[in-house]
């Protein structure tokens, strides 16, 4: 995760909410994007990420709350927002029967790119996504990864200042995935484009984003830089213990230790969550000897964002 | 907006299956229906003409001699005998039958040639001929005896056919009517007019009024099928919108700052172009294949193009409504079902499946206000009267309807944030 830049708020949501009938899908979300920042939006399926993006991009009217661009509300008139916002949707929002070039030309015209600039823009974005030599081919003949790259290219034609990526690497090959990640990084670092990036892949967010918002059940449950989020877990140690065989007696014995909060069985042994810095190793060795079990490996894990997510939501990102 | 039109036309063009269906299916259906119904509706006189043989077995001269001898043997006064013989001199039943067959009205139905009985039966069996009119032996004597002396006839003109058909039955009816009228004329003593006796054609069918062309079943098909497929084109375009909505392409368009109405206008204009091309190709190809509108003037074709252009505008207007319905409904099956229901209703009411004349008065009135029904009525009148002025009102109504439909489509078009 890159360092946090000091920057002014470019895009901001204030108590943004959306109800579908009686169901609150997004519940008073407050988030902001600083100019030139790359911000991650994490959350399991159904957390409300896509609905939030739809409201920010003016596709969906919020039930309540506000979306501000440089301090100006965009709820009633989002034309200014649309001019500087590019959205890469989760779906391949392209015409399958048209070629890559024809798609880009159509969307370029729809984005009102001037006629004398459109050719250059198309070639530039094709160059950026590495598909310049395939531009005459129909989208329906492309692989999933190539389609996703053109999907990104179509959002870049009007040279947006803010780019929202809604899970842009779902279901693609590693090569295309790397290419997309490089493109996002290049846009953010080299071109100074502000990025809001949602993904199921924690490592992508760790790699690309300065700050992260974690959503669950329509709410932001945590936000901050990586170190800020990891500090949530600063009061705990996660210990992986590999045993030569499983033992219910040992499990029960460990649960009774002081400072141990949680013990779970894993494929190879046990996962113990204990108070930070509490040394349980000697007690563990003693208990194992008593139960006739041999400890094969003992490792205190360095917490990751995945652990933070698990800790906060009780589920993994791909649940 | 040009990019929207170009995009819609390209998307349609690249869907080769749909394109072929749109362009070829109406042509195929018109050609098939034309051949299937040609015999029943008897439009094509050449195709339904009867080839018959006229076989004279009777010796007319012998019949006359035989009849004269009989008169001489009757107990009549010499003056009566001479009057009767004078009448007989002017009579020739077989010549009357020949004249009947060669009558222009009958000739439209019948190709007759004189053959011997053997030749005729061979040709009927081989399928070269449809039927034989046989003048049996003793026919002249019998006819003269019947009409002059009131004898009971035992010999009759016979028609032989290998298989019964509508045409053969019709010929039998015509011949019977002719023979009856012949007998009646003789009985009334107006033999002098017999040479001008006209065949009495079967009652029913379409009445032909002097100076007015009738429209043919092929012409009906081309208008009915052409307009019906035009209506279906509006549905095809709407169903393309289902795909655009499902694959979020429509959302992506909304994310651009272009006016959403350009999307609707693009659909409308491209539908107009496609409907117009579809109709023009259908008319041109079927005309070249079937010569459905023979000997029509350039001005007739110009009028027809104008009517179908107005109809294409109407289809475009309808596509605006269908597109907005598609964007408002969440279920694509509901879109398909609803648009099909609308088109089928218009098809039935507008006479695209059955001619409007067969409908009750109220349904006819309603049908006249459907786009296809209005086009049908305008074209049928135009085919019959060739009066360009008759087209003006339907053209104005069709254009007005298309504008109304487009405005409805615009109002139904969802606002941003509601799709």
XYZ file of C-alpha atoms in Angstrom:
738
model
C 0.000 0.000 0.000
C 1.387 3.382 -1.018
C 1.860 6.316 1.295
C -1.049 8.630 2.073
C -0.860 11.920 0.263
C -1.983 15.168 1.800
C -4.749 16.336 -0.525
C -8.049 18.205 -0.651
C -11.367 16.364 -0.764
C -12.418 16.030 -4.367
C -15.389 13.723 -4.068
C -17.376 13.187 -0.939
C -20.497 11.319 0.105
C -22.441 12.573 3.088
C -24.816 10.210 4.864
C -25.572 8.594 1.518
C -28.408 6.075 1.783
C -30.455 3.921 -0.541
C -33.560 1.934 0.242
C -35.125 -0.616 -2.071
C -38.678 -0.881 -0.810
C -38.188 -1.432 2.926
C -34.654 -2.755 2.661
C -31.815 -0.390 3.478
C -29.079 -1.336 1.021
C -26.768 1.577 1.751
C -26.928 3.142 5.175
C -25.570 6.657 5.694
C -22.228 6.156 4.024
C -19.602 8.841 4.554
C -16.534 8.571 2.401
C -14.243 10.859 0.486
C -11.651 10.777 -2.246
C -8.761 13.222 -2.096
C -7.376 14.590 -5.349
C -4.884 12.111 -6.819
C -5.664 9.485 -4.206
C -6.252 5.813 -4.811
C -8.899 4.540 -2.442
C -10.091 0.973 -1.984
C -13.656 -0.037 -1.239
C -13.837 -3.505 0.232
C -16.791 -5.573 1.182
C -18.333 -9.001 0.714
C -21.038 -9.639 -1.868
C -24.176 -7.692 -1.029
C -22.325 -5.180 1.136
C -23.680 -2.271 -0.964
C -20.511 -1.357 -2.900
C -22.090 -1.357 -6.373
C -25.137 0.578 -5.157
C -22.821 3.171 -3.622
C -20.903 3.459 -6.901
C -24.171 3.784 -8.845
C -25.247 6.656 -6.610
C -21.878 8.407 -6.813
C -21.912 8.123 -10.617
C -25.510 9.461 -10.877
C -26.957 6.206 -12.213
C -29.111 5.817 -9.129
C -30.854 8.497 -7.126
C -30.072 8.233 -3.396
C -32.939 7.938 -0.941
C -31.154 10.472 1.225
C -27.748 12.055 1.668
C -25.516 13.910 -0.710
C -22.693 13.459 -3.191
C -20.377 16.440 -3.452
C -17.789 17.243 -6.066
C -15.317 19.854 -4.901
C -17.860 20.857 -2.286
C -20.769 21.211 -4.722
C -23.803 18.934 -4.480
C -24.278 16.672 -7.501
C -27.661 15.234 -6.575
C -29.793 17.566 -8.688
C -27.401 18.104 -11.551
C -24.602 15.641 -12.032
C -23.537 16.889 -15.472
C -20.321 18.321 -14.075
C -19.604 15.042 -12.302
C -20.204 12.998 -15.477
C -17.735 15.200 -17.361
C -14.851 14.284 -15.077
C -15.923 10.826 -13.931
C -15.067 7.546 -15.618
C -16.683 4.334 -14.464
C -15.401 0.870 -15.279
C -18.407 -1.334 -14.559
C -18.283 -4.863 -13.255
C -20.051 -6.081 -16.411
C -18.539 -5.938 -19.887
C -20.608 -2.941 -20.960
C -19.683 -3.089 -24.634
C -21.420 -3.953 -27.894
C -20.358 -7.504 -28.671
C -21.210 -7.117 -32.356
C -18.967 -4.096 -32.802
C -15.183 -4.055 -33.019
C -13.033 -2.595 -30.236
C -12.445 0.482 -32.390
C -16.163 0.905 -33.214
C -17.073 0.609 -29.535
C -14.507 3.193 -28.526
C -15.548 5.528 -31.307
C -19.199 5.271 -30.282
C -18.506 5.870 -26.590
C -16.021 8.612 -27.442
C -18.727 10.426 -29.399
C -21.198 9.782 -26.578
C -18.674 11.369 -24.172
C -18.602 14.291 -26.599
C -14.906 13.986 -27.353
C -14.264 16.505 -30.150
C -14.128 14.962 -33.621
C -10.585 16.157 -34.274
C -9.319 14.524 -31.081
C -11.218 11.269 -31.083
C -8.788 9.275 -33.240
C -5.813 10.188 -31.024
C -7.776 9.408 -27.868
C -8.835 6.008 -29.196
C -5.281 5.092 -30.146
C -3.967 6.344 -26.789
C -6.369 4.287 -24.705
C -5.809 1.226 -26.893
C -2.085 1.663 -26.370
C -2.644 1.982 -22.640
C -4.591 -1.292 -22.410
C -2.256 -3.024 -24.867
C -4.796 -3.868 -27.554
C -3.867 -1.461 -30.330
C -3.149 -4.279 -32.764
C -6.525 -5.951 -32.115
C -8.714 -2.871 -32.517
C -10.458 -4.032 -35.699
C -11.639 -7.298 -34.173
C -15.165 -7.771 -32.873
C -15.563 -7.757 -29.083
C -17.335 -11.117 -29.185
C -14.122 -12.719 -30.478
C -12.071 -11.417 -27.514
C -11.086 -13.382 -24.399
C -12.559 -12.316 -21.047
C -9.368 -10.459 -20.137
C -9.244 -8.555 -23.418
C -12.876 -7.550 -23.050
C -12.147 -6.218 -19.563
C -9.270 -4.163 -20.930
C -11.472 -2.583 -23.605
C -14.077 -2.079 -20.868
C -11.470 0.057 -19.085
C -10.405 1.815 -22.278
C -13.977 2.960 -22.910
C -14.000 4.734 -19.538
C -10.773 6.615 -20.294
C -11.769 8.253 -23.589
C -12.868 11.560 -22.077
C -9.739 11.731 -19.882
C -11.605 11.602 -16.557
C -10.095 13.090 -13.411
C -11.818 10.477 -11.233
C -12.009 6.799 -12.133
C -14.179 4.244 -10.398
C -13.279 0.605 -10.938
C -15.971 -1.849 -9.916
C -14.193 -5.178 -9.550
C -12.357 -4.884 -12.855
C -10.375 -8.116 -12.558
C -13.155 -10.606 -11.881
C -12.736 -13.865 -13.768
C -9.724 -13.095 -15.901
C -6.328 -14.654 -16.570
C -3.285 -13.556 -14.509
C -1.667 -11.823 -17.489
C -4.678 -9.588 -18.135
C -5.047 -9.015 -14.407
C -1.467 -7.780 -14.117
C -1.980 -5.580 -17.155
C -5.095 -4.037 -15.620
C -3.369 -3.437 -12.279
C -0.459 -1.787 -14.063
C -2.893 0.397 -16.017
C -4.661 1.496 -12.820
C -1.340 2.270 -11.148
C -0.137 4.193 -14.194
C -3.342 6.224 -14.304
C -3.060 7.082 -10.634
C 0.671 7.648 -10.311
C 1.633 8.929 -13.760
C -1.526 10.786 -14.788
C -2.657 11.838 -11.316
C -6.116 10.345 -11.784
C -8.109 9.881 -8.585
C -9.138 6.239 -8.219
C -11.864 4.452 -6.305
C -11.175 0.748 -6.584
C -13.436 -2.066 -5.429
C -12.260 -5.628 -5.482
C -12.625 -9.033 -3.943
C -8.868 -9.391 -4.041
C -7.330 -7.929 -0.917
C -3.833 -8.008 -2.399
C -4.976 -5.772 -5.281
C -6.286 -3.186 -2.844
C -3.140 -3.458 -0.696
C -1.033 -3.009 -3.811
C -2.938 -0.087 -5.352
C -4.649 1.940 -2.665
C -3.597 4.593 -0.153
C -6.678 4.211 1.973
C -9.408 1.622 2.347
C -13.083 1.689 3.280
C -14.565 -1.584 4.483
C -18.289 -2.004 3.936
C -20.676 -4.578 5.311
C -24.480 -4.655 5.387
C -24.613 -1.247 3.705
C -22.405 0.494 6.240
C -18.785 1.558 6.397
C -17.491 -0.460 9.301
C -13.877 0.672 9.138
C -11.688 3.007 7.159
C -8.154 4.282 7.066
C -4.676 3.493 5.854
C -3.367 -0.047 6.031
C -1.488 0.605 9.274
C -4.563 2.239 10.776
C -6.668 -0.779 9.886
C -4.086 -3.250 11.082
C -3.958 -1.461 14.404
C -7.488 -2.765 14.956
C -5.811 -6.113 15.457
C -2.972 -4.716 17.596
C -4.385 -6.204 20.784
C -4.294 -9.780 19.452
C -1.816 -12.395 18.221
C -2.840 -15.067 15.761
C -0.858 -18.287 16.278
C -0.855 -21.211 13.846
C 0.083 -24.505 15.505
C 0.842 -27.604 13.447
C 0.288 -30.910 15.294
C 1.126 -34.549 14.456
C -2.506 -35.502 15.172
C -5.742 -33.932 16.287
C -6.807 -33.950 19.931
C -10.004 -32.712 21.541
C -8.365 -32.936 24.965
C -5.611 -30.521 23.935
C -8.155 -28.135 22.354
C -10.163 -28.021 25.569
C -7.010 -27.542 27.621
C -5.822 -24.571 25.490
C -9.232 -22.890 25.706
C -8.766 -22.781 29.467
C -5.456 -20.849 29.181
C -5.347 -17.277 30.430
C -5.259 -14.655 27.609
C -6.545 -17.073 24.947
C -9.654 -15.634 23.269
C -10.380 -18.188 20.620
C -9.185 -21.632 19.459
C -10.216 -23.119 16.111
C -9.299 -26.426 14.482
C -7.521 -26.143 11.135
C -6.524 -28.814 8.604
C -3.104 -29.168 10.128
C -3.704 -28.319 13.763
C -5.009 -25.280 15.625
C -5.442 -21.531 15.155
C -5.200 -19.650 18.439
C -6.082 -16.005 19.003
C -4.559 -14.666 22.217
C -3.772 -11.356 23.857
C -0.941 -9.502 22.128
C 2.435 -10.400 23.679
C 1.138 -13.110 25.943
C 3.606 -15.973 25.743
C 1.605 -19.172 25.708
C 4.318 -21.354 24.142
C 5.545 -23.029 27.382
C 1.982 -23.740 28.530
C 1.190 -25.130 25.090
C 4.223 -27.473 25.052
C 3.321 -28.705 28.508
C -0.296 -29.362 27.570
C 0.757 -31.157 24.374
C 3.149 -33.453 26.278
C 0.408 -34.238 28.751
C -1.989 -35.136 25.924
C 0.666 -37.172 24.062
C 0.684 -34.822 21.067
C 3.738 -33.589 19.241
C 4.000 -29.943 18.104
C 5.397 -29.924 14.524
C 5.384 -26.157 13.952
C 4.509 -22.974 15.908
C 4.099 -19.586 14.171
C 2.854 -16.182 15.295
C 1.228 -14.622 12.195
C 1.710 -11.039 11.071
C -1.868 -9.731 10.619
C -3.061 -8.770 7.122
C -6.020 -6.747 5.888
C -7.729 -10.066 5.253
C -7.482 -10.726 9.010
C -8.844 -7.272 9.719
C -11.730 -7.966 7.348
C -12.381 -11.322 8.948
C -12.204 -9.773 12.376
C -14.677 -7.037 11.450
C -17.196 -8.971 9.369
C -16.786 -12.548 10.568
C -16.366 -13.688 6.942
C -13.762 -13.714 4.226
C -13.978 -11.302 1.277
C -15.114 -13.970 -1.129
C -17.868 -15.368 1.104
C -27.013 11.523 -32.678
C -25.419 10.193 -35.859
C -23.191 7.888 -33.834
C -26.277 6.387 -32.137
C -27.956 5.708 -35.488
C -24.768 4.246 -36.945
C -24.287 2.068 -33.866
C -27.842 0.686 -34.019
C -27.607 -0.025 -37.735
C -24.222 -1.719 -37.292
C -25.444 -3.838 -34.383
C -28.453 -4.937 -36.455
C -26.353 -5.568 -39.548
C -23.800 -7.683 -37.649
C -26.539 -9.927 -36.268
C -26.666 -11.869 -39.515
C -29.291 -14.351 -38.352
C -31.702 -11.606 -37.389
C -30.869 -9.630 -40.515
C -31.598 -12.580 -42.794
C -34.815 -13.321 -40.927
C -35.910 -9.714 -41.230
C -35.178 -9.397 -44.915
C -35.822 -12.873 -46.270
C -38.694 -14.204 -44.184
C -41.369 -11.809 -45.516
C -40.264 -12.561 -49.077
C -40.349 -16.322 -48.506
C -43.761 -16.151 -46.824
C -45.228 -13.997 -49.597
C -43.903 -16.352 -52.298
C -45.147 -19.461 -50.469
C -48.583 -17.969 -49.739
C -48.843 -16.740 -53.300
C -48.371 -20.251 -54.674
C -50.387 -21.920 -51.936
C -53.443 -19.713 -52.389
C -53.223 -19.019 -56.121
C -55.579 -21.921 -56.966
C -58.097 -21.114 -54.276
C -58.440 -17.431 -54.973
C -58.003 -17.872 -58.734
C -56.009 -14.741 -59.268
C -53.720 -16.167 -61.796
C -55.986 -17.040 -64.664
C -53.247 -18.836 -66.586
C -52.414 -21.022 -63.579
C -56.090 -22.006 -63.084
C -57.159 -22.250 -66.718
C -58.788 -25.508 -67.792
C -57.380 -27.375 -70.757
C -60.193 -29.354 -72.301
C -60.942 -31.417 -75.379
C -64.098 -30.974 -77.431
C -65.067 -34.363 -78.838
C -67.848 -34.558 -81.358
C -69.016 -38.162 -81.677
C -72.386 -37.185 -83.158
C -72.863 -36.950 -86.940
C -74.727 -33.650 -87.195
C -75.717 -34.137 -90.857
C -77.207 -37.538 -90.117
C -79.096 -36.055 -87.150
C -80.662 -33.365 -89.363
C -81.688 -35.912 -92.014
C -83.160 -38.179 -89.357
C -85.130 -35.281 -87.807
C -86.466 -34.068 -91.181
C -87.638 -37.597 -92.033
C -89.471 -37.725 -88.717
C -91.226 -34.422 -89.375
C -92.400 -35.688 -92.743
C -93.940 -38.704 -90.998
C -95.871 -36.539 -88.511
C -99.568 -35.850 -89.110
C -99.063 -32.118 -89.548
C -100.223 -29.821 -92.318
C -97.739 -29.112 -95.085
C -97.463 -25.468 -93.968
C -96.617 -26.466 -90.400
C -94.035 -28.962 -91.635
C -92.392 -26.295 -93.810
C -92.244 -23.755 -90.944
C -90.683 -26.325 -88.662
C -88.143 -27.348 -91.295
C -87.320 -23.688 -91.879
C -86.517 -23.297 -88.155
C -84.403 -26.423 -88.176
C -82.380 -25.070 -91.117
C -81.207 -22.183 -88.867
C -80.430 -24.474 -85.967
C -77.162 -26.216 -85.220
C -76.862 -27.310 -81.571
C -73.222 -28.315 -82.036
C -72.328 -24.947 -83.584
C -73.983 -23.261 -80.612
C -71.846 -25.283 -78.248
C -68.726 -24.406 -80.255
C -69.657 -20.737 -80.108
C -70.202 -21.085 -76.398
C -66.743 -22.526 -75.831
C -65.208 -19.795 -77.938
C -67.067 -17.054 -76.085
C -64.446 -14.603 -74.668
C -65.764 -14.948 -71.103
C -65.447 -18.718 -71.233
C -62.075 -18.495 -72.961
C -60.700 -16.771 -69.886
C -61.275 -20.065 -68.110
C -61.003 -22.662 -70.797
C -58.513 -23.678 -73.468
C -60.428 -25.978 -75.796
C -59.234 -28.053 -78.730
C -61.107 -30.522 -80.928
C -59.907 -34.099 -80.678
C -61.144 -37.622 -81.265
C -62.424 -39.513 -78.232
C -59.321 -41.753 -78.132
C -56.911 -38.833 -78.383
C -58.832 -36.934 -75.735
C -58.967 -39.788 -73.219
C -55.253 -40.462 -73.693
C -54.425 -36.840 -73.004
C -56.679 -36.653 -69.936
C -55.041 -39.784 -68.555
C -51.559 -38.410 -69.180
C -52.525 -35.185 -67.426
C -52.156 -32.962 -70.484
C -55.864 -32.151 -70.385
C -58.188 -31.527 -67.454
C -61.519 -32.572 -68.981
C -63.463 -33.584 -72.085
C -66.764 -32.143 -73.309
C -68.300 -34.956 -75.297
C -71.111 -34.518 -77.801
C -72.589 -38.053 -77.842
C -74.021 -39.894 -80.832
C -77.601 -38.871 -81.645
C -77.166 -35.533 -79.811
C -78.361 -33.339 -82.733
C -81.466 -35.457 -83.344
C -82.274 -35.603 -79.620
C -81.839 -31.862 -79.058
C -84.011 -31.039 -82.080
C -86.666 -33.550 -80.994
C -86.663 -32.155 -77.475
C -86.893 -28.499 -78.358
C -89.153 -28.771 -81.427
C -91.410 -31.662 -80.490
C -91.145 -31.745 -76.696
C -89.701 -35.266 -76.597
C -87.952 -36.433 -73.481
C -84.165 -36.258 -73.868
C -82.160 -39.393 -73.198
C -78.819 -38.153 -74.523
C -76.912 -35.261 -72.936
C -73.736 -33.302 -73.323
C -71.221 -34.948 -70.969
C -68.104 -33.723 -69.195
C -65.394 -36.202 -68.367
C -62.487 -35.435 -66.070
C -59.689 -37.557 -64.580
C -60.143 -35.824 -61.231
C -62.706 -33.484 -59.820
C -61.566 -29.958 -59.071
C -63.115 -26.588 -58.361
C -62.481 -25.604 -61.957
C -64.091 -28.762 -63.420
C -67.151 -28.302 -61.204
C -67.382 -24.693 -62.309
C -67.202 -25.776 -65.960
C -69.974 -28.309 -65.366
C -72.123 -25.594 -63.834
C -71.478 -23.237 -66.730
C -72.313 -25.896 -69.320
C -75.477 -26.914 -67.469
C -76.588 -23.308 -67.219
C -75.915 -22.893 -70.899
C -77.893 -25.983 -71.879
C -80.811 -24.890 -69.674
C -80.838 -21.436 -71.214
C -80.714 -23.050 -74.639
C -83.778 -25.145 -73.842
C -85.584 -22.154 -72.389
C -84.927 -20.063 -75.468
C -86.165 -22.809 -77.747
C -89.220 -23.296 -75.596
C -90.058 -19.625 -75.766
C -89.779 -19.792 -79.532
C -87.009 -17.241 -79.713
C -84.637 -19.402 -81.650
C -83.480 -16.447 -83.686
C -81.589 -15.052 -80.725
C -79.859 -18.290 -79.931
C -76.740 -17.560 -81.878
C -76.107 -14.714 -79.428
C -76.771 -16.838 -76.360
C -74.290 -15.947 -73.616
C -72.862 -18.366 -71.117
C -74.203 -17.737 -67.647
C -71.208 -17.651 -65.357
C -71.555 -18.908 -61.788
C -72.919 -16.462 -59.252
C -70.776 -15.166 -56.378
C -67.121 -14.091 -56.168
C -65.949 -10.546 -56.636
C -67.972 -8.228 -58.712
C -65.965 -6.541 -61.411
C -66.971 -2.962 -61.966
C -66.006 -1.327 -65.249
C -62.972 0.989 -65.037
C -61.846 -0.328 -61.644
C -59.042 -2.838 -61.192
C -59.575 -5.544 -58.653
C -56.789 -6.274 -56.187
C -55.338 -9.741 -56.231
C -54.602 -12.055 -53.352
C -50.872 -11.665 -54.080
C -51.215 -7.907 -53.725
C -53.086 -8.439 -50.459
C -50.289 -10.714 -49.204
C -47.532 -8.284 -50.038
C -49.243 -5.486 -48.090
C -50.372 -7.725 -45.220
C -47.090 -9.566 -44.719
C -44.928 -6.538 -45.496
C -46.647 -4.373 -42.886
C -46.802 -7.183 -40.323
C -43.061 -7.754 -40.567
C -42.561 -4.004 -40.352
C -44.354 -4.067 -37.010
C -42.205 -6.958 -35.841
C -39.131 -4.892 -36.653
C -40.189 -2.411 -33.951
C -40.156 -5.348 -31.535
C -36.735 -6.547 -32.720
C -35.278 -3.125 -32.008
C -36.898 -3.084 -28.559
C -35.425 -6.499 -27.797
C -31.974 -5.192 -28.740
C -32.532 -2.614 -26.002
C -33.126 -5.507 -23.586
C -29.580 -6.673 -24.346
C -28.206 -3.152 -23.968
C -29.913 -2.876 -20.617
C -28.880 -6.335 -19.434
C -25.234 -5.836 -20.384
C -25.213 -2.367 -18.779
C -24.318 -0.675 -22.051
C -27.308 1.584 -21.576
C -25.981 2.562 -18.138
C -22.639 3.329 -19.691
C -24.389 5.613 -22.190
C -26.172 7.333 -19.300
C -22.790 7.907 -17.672
C -21.712 9.975 -20.645
C -23.055 13.466 -20.731
C -24.954 12.885 -23.964
C -28.678 13.560 -23.967
C -30.536 10.290 -23.230
C -33.045 11.317 -25.901
C -30.297 10.676 -28.453
C -30.542 7.036 -27.488
C -34.285 7.036 -28.229
C -33.882 9.068 -31.410
C -31.115 6.735 -32.577
C -33.447 3.775 -32.116
C -36.303 5.556 -33.886
C -34.312 6.710 -36.899
C -32.509 3.380 -37.326
C -35.861 1.552 -37.091
C -37.254 3.835 -39.782
C -34.298 3.084 -42.070
C -34.519 -0.661 -41.433
C -38.308 -0.809 -41.857
C -38.118 1.193 -45.073
C -35.344 -0.998 -46.467
C -37.204 -4.140 -45.435
C -40.387 -3.038 -47.192
C -38.600 -1.828 -50.314
C -36.565 -5.019 -50.616
C -39.663 -7.159 -50.025
C -41.680 -5.293 -52.651
C -38.858 -5.224 -55.204
C -37.904 -8.876 -54.875
C -41.483 -10.207 -54.855
C -42.325 -7.978 -57.814
C -39.364 -9.356 -59.748
C -40.235 -12.927 -58.798
C -44.018 -12.841 -59.117
C -44.896 -9.695 -61.060
C -47.484 -8.861 -58.438
C -48.201 -5.388 -59.800
C -48.152 -5.868 -63.571
C -48.207 -2.912 -65.964
C -48.244 -0.276 -63.252
C -47.046 3.232 -64.038
C -44.108 5.030 -62.453
C -46.530 7.333 -60.654
C -48.255 4.283 -59.132
C -44.928 3.061 -57.749
C -44.143 6.535 -56.464
C -47.437 6.594 -54.550
C -46.785 3.164 -53.128
C -43.286 4.170 -51.947
C -44.821 7.219 -50.232
C -47.394 5.106 -48.383
C -44.796 2.594 -47.224
C -42.446 5.410 -46.217
C -45.210 6.816 -44.017
C -45.819 3.350 -42.621
C -42.078 3.001 -41.881
C -42.260 6.269 -39.941
C -45.130 4.808 -37.957
C -43.087 1.675 -37.204
C -40.281 3.956 -36.015
C -42.735 5.741 -33.702
C -43.889 2.395 -32.368
C -40.268 1.406 -31.711
C -39.914 4.533 -29.537
C -42.786 3.295 -27.353
C -41.431 -0.259 -27.280
C -37.934 0.979 -26.367
C -39.313 3.008 -23.465
C -41.427 0.055 -22.306
C -38.283 -2.083 -22.387
C -36.368 0.386 -20.246
C -39.220 0.645 -17.745
C -39.879 -3.073 -17.339
C -37.448 -5.215 -15.377
C -38.455 -8.561 -16.879
C -37.305 -9.128 -20.456
C -39.894 -11.890 -20.923
C -42.599 -9.391 -20.015
C -41.221 -7.023 -22.672
C -41.254 -9.765 -25.277
C -44.757 -10.892 -24.291
C -46.236 -7.412 -24.178
C -44.781 -6.266 -27.502
C -45.808 -9.525 -29.193
C -49.338 -9.077 -27.854
C -49.496 -5.520 -29.195
C -48.190 -6.547 -32.631
C -50.454 -9.574 -32.936
C -53.458 -7.452 -31.958
C -52.525 -4.857 -34.566
C -51.946 -7.672 -37.062
C -55.384 -9.201 -36.517
C -57.300 -5.913 -36.328
C -55.402 -4.396 -39.241
C -56.221 -7.296 -41.538
C -52.711 -8.704 -41.800
C -53.982 -12.227 -41.195
C -57.428 -12.029 -42.836
C -58.841 -9.327 -45.100
C -60.720 -6.655 -43.168
C -63.900 -7.197 -45.242
C -64.514 -10.434 -43.363
C -64.712 -8.659 -40.011
C -67.806 -7.304 -38.232
C -68.449 -3.605 -38.861
C -67.094 -2.463 -35.471
C -63.847 -4.403 -35.800
C -63.419 -3.072 -39.343
C -63.748 0.469 -37.999
C -61.136 -0.214 -35.314
C -58.890 -1.957 -37.827
C -58.923 1.083 -40.071
C -57.132 2.982 -37.297
C -54.281 0.540 -36.918
C -51.142 1.485 -38.862
C -51.169 -1.704 -40.902
C -54.942 -1.542 -41.431
C -54.722 2.046 -42.610
C -51.868 1.184 -44.962
C -53.810 -1.802 -46.241
C -56.950 0.226 -46.980
C -54.968 3.030 -48.589
C -53.055 0.627 -50.818
C -56.100 -1.419 -51.823
C -57.967 1.727 -52.848
C -54.890 2.936 -54.657
C -54.562 -0.365 -56.537
C -58.232 -0.167 -57.528
C -58.583 3.502 -58.436
C -54.961 4.659 -58.924
C -55.979 8.045 -57.523
C -52.981 9.693 -55.907
C -55.282 12.028 -53.980
C -56.704 9.007 -52.129
C -53.305 8.508 -50.529
C -52.934 11.948 -49.024
C -55.188 11.473 -46.010
C -53.762 8.063 -45.006
C -50.227 9.432 -45.394
C -51.020 12.424 -43.177
C -52.674 10.154 -40.587
C -49.730 7.730 -40.579
C -47.200 10.545 -40.145
C -49.330 12.101 -37.380
C -49.607 8.703 -35.662
C -45.823 8.291 -35.805
C -45.302 11.713 -34.196
C -47.820 10.882 -31.447
C -46.109 7.530 -30.818
C -42.694 9.193 -30.602
C -43.974 11.783 -28.144
C -45.519 9.006 -26.011
C -42.195 7.154 -26.173
C -40.391 10.311 -25.048
C -42.677 10.752 -22.060
C -42.321 7.106 -21.123
C -38.525 7.234 -21.450
C -37.091 6.815 -17.928
C -35.344 9.740 -16.311
C -31.735 9.418 -15.202
C -31.392 7.478 -11.977
C -34.562 5.464 -12.528
C -33.367 2.622 -14.796
